[in-house]
XYZ file of C-alpha atoms in Angstrom:
202
model
C 27.686 37.762 12.878
C 26.169 34.559 11.603
C 27.499 32.268 14.337
C 24.550 31.192 15.983
C 21.674 28.743 15.433
C 19.126 31.390 13.722
C 21.541 31.384 10.668
C 20.523 27.687 10.422
C 17.057 28.238 11.104
C 16.902 30.828 8.693
C 18.679 28.770 5.928
C 16.579 25.571 7.354
C 13.321 27.249 6.579
C 14.087 29.041 3.220
C 14.702 25.422 2.239
C 11.299 23.486 3.768
C 9.356 26.532 2.127
C 11.006 25.927 -1.317
C 12.176 29.868 -0.965
C 15.819 29.052 -2.945
C 15.404 31.853 -5.869
C 19.152 31.618 -6.376
C 18.926 27.379 -7.081
C 19.361 27.112 -10.902
C 18.914 23.227 -10.370
C 22.590 22.968 -12.164
C 25.962 23.468 -12.083
C 26.301 27.113 -13.022
C 28.182 27.760 -16.552
C 31.003 29.889 -15.239
C 31.912 27.246 -12.488
C 31.409 24.292 -15.331
C 33.718 26.147 -17.867
C 36.512 26.780 -14.892
C 35.809 22.978 -13.658
C 36.420 21.631 -17.006
C 39.989 22.968 -17.284
C 40.697 21.647 -14.341
C 43.682 19.148 -15.019
C 45.145 17.536 -11.604
C 41.514 15.262 -10.108
C 43.153 15.217 -6.470
C 43.273 18.753 -5.239
C 41.456 19.424 -2.146
C 38.026 21.640 -2.711
C 35.961 23.240 -0.539
C 32.106 24.520 -1.486
C 30.600 26.682 1.160
C 26.962 27.621 1.514
C 26.877 25.040 -1.059
C 22.948 24.405 -0.552
C 21.412 21.772 -3.118
C 25.638 21.474 -4.479
C 24.959 20.961 -7.694
C 29.000 21.722 -8.513
C 30.029 19.645 -5.741
C 27.834 16.724 -7.761
C 29.527 18.066 -11.430
C 32.497 17.874 -9.206
C 32.320 14.272 -7.901
C 30.689 12.757 -11.540
C 33.624 14.077 -13.419
C 36.482 12.481 -10.999
C 37.456 14.645 -8.331
C 37.352 12.868 -5.023
C 38.676 15.770 -2.616
C 35.382 17.727 -2.861
C 33.954 18.909 0.686
C 30.538 20.327 0.757
C 29.692 22.843 3.821
C 25.974 24.181 4.780
C 25.059 25.799 8.335
C 21.932 23.863 6.668
C 21.493 20.322 6.811
C 18.818 19.993 5.067
C 20.157 20.771 1.065
C 23.238 18.368 2.510
C 20.883 15.182 3.080
C 19.299 16.568 -0.468
C 22.377 15.896 -1.882
C 22.862 12.492 -0.524
C 20.117 11.545 -1.950
C 21.053 12.134 -5.475
C 24.994 11.110 -4.505
C 24.529 7.909 -2.429
C 28.059 6.989 -2.903
C 29.400 10.445 -1.962
C 31.251 9.919 1.204
C 29.260 11.151 4.379
C 32.222 12.515 5.731
C 32.210 15.188 3.137
C 29.668 16.409 4.015
C 30.190 19.351 6.333
C 27.105 20.920 8.473
C 28.901 23.595 10.196
C 29.629 27.052 10.527
C 31.872 28.098 7.578
C 32.951 31.093 9.784
C 34.289 28.391 12.454
C 35.239 25.611 10.374
C 38.987 24.206 9.852
C 41.005 22.474 7.201
C 42.836 23.469 4.330
C 42.402 23.374 0.714
C 43.763 24.187 -2.559
C 40.536 25.336 -4.181
C 37.563 27.411 -2.814
C 34.405 27.235 -4.862
C 31.951 30.238 -4.311
C 28.404 30.274 -5.732
C 27.098 33.653 -4.628
C 27.946 32.318 -0.851
C 29.222 35.825 0.067
C 26.161 37.039 -1.500
C 23.846 35.296 1.395
C 24.533 36.878 4.280
C 23.995 40.228 6.439
C 26.857 42.568 4.367
C 27.789 44.313 7.595
C 31.560 45.270 7.446
C 32.495 42.993 10.219
C 30.591 40.033 8.634
C 32.480 40.841 4.953
C 35.960 41.044 6.762
C 35.728 38.253 8.169
C 34.689 35.843 5.479
C 37.570 37.669 3.383
C 39.650 36.433 6.270
C 38.728 33.111 6.338
C 38.692 31.982 2.729
C 42.333 32.827 3.209
C 42.945 31.198 6.151
C 41.037 27.942 4.513
C 43.214 28.040 1.563
C 46.611 26.025 1.273
C 49.333 28.781 0.220
C 48.957 29.188 -3.316
C 45.403 28.164 -3.058
C 43.054 30.215 -5.295
C 39.530 31.097 -4.389
C 37.137 30.970 -7.632
C 33.617 31.824 -7.978
C 30.397 33.851 -8.932
C 29.771 37.432 -6.981
C 26.275 39.129 -7.136
C 26.863 42.041 -9.107
C 23.627 44.340 -8.983
C 23.352 47.156 -6.274
C 23.409 46.910 -2.482
C 20.171 47.607 -1.042
C 19.691 49.175 2.999
C 16.703 46.061 3.426
C 18.811 43.378 5.586
C 16.116 40.884 4.772
C 16.922 41.017 0.995
C 18.949 37.898 0.765
C 20.713 37.511 -1.798
C 22.442 40.425 -1.455
C 24.519 42.933 -3.886
C 27.518 44.345 -4.377
C 30.155 45.422 -7.086
C 33.667 44.368 -8.081
C 34.948 47.702 -6.015
C 33.200 46.639 -3.130
C 34.277 43.065 -3.028
C 37.915 43.781 -3.759
C 37.961 46.585 -1.179
C 37.741 43.122 1.308
C 39.205 40.841 -0.475
C 42.718 42.300 -1.920
C 44.360 42.437 1.625
C 44.138 38.422 1.871
C 44.208 38.283 -1.709
C 46.048 38.734 -5.370
C 43.631 39.420 -8.007
C 44.320 37.054 -11.655
C 40.632 37.588 -13.058
C 37.603 39.467 -11.596
C 35.160 40.681 -13.998
C 31.944 40.616 -15.494
C 30.662 36.904 -16.525
C 30.303 36.517 -20.229
C 28.634 32.961 -19.611
C 26.109 33.239 -17.256
C 22.831 31.796 -17.695
C 20.464 33.893 -19.349
C 18.301 35.094 -16.700
C 21.244 36.257 -14.738
C 23.173 37.990 -17.923
C 24.948 41.332 -16.634
C 24.318 40.244 -13.058
C 26.948 38.195 -11.853
C 30.601 38.500 -11.518
C 33.203 35.865 -12.343
C 36.644 35.815 -10.640
C 39.677 33.898 -10.087
C 42.032 35.214 -6.685
C 45.213 33.424 -5.253
C 46.219 33.967 -1.194
C 48.345 36.324 -0.974
C 51.774 34.546 0.275
C 52.938 37.596 3.274
């Protein structure tokens, strides 16, 4: 599982070498449009595996004060703080998602699921931890890549499809929306799913 120093080293090296093909340099359109219709700016929001965290930057500039950014690598968090020096350092979390403790109203997923080795163990742990971190009736909202999963264990980000993702998420979440993105950026058109899932209370 992704619970060791090797993962921190791996992702830090990717940032140092600028091998960040997933990084589009700005908030993704599906998440921007979701955020734009939120009215309660006091909610607590977690963005795990945030990388350069353009979504967090957008939220912060829109007046959301309780945004927490989590990444296993220190480097993107430092870069985020350089761009946003007024952002509270206490809300920058350099830690392993799987061991993080906290409770949130909303977790924003920006292809984080697709970043770790796609074993059944890892993917089940992801779904359980997402549910654990959400308050009752909290929501997991985000973007998942929609392309075939290869057997190449180094080909990150990894793919999947709606059926596969929901197989892991459905035991812990009720699906409100989980469909092909209609508003992906051009290079990702047809390759992204947008989901809104509510934590099950049972």
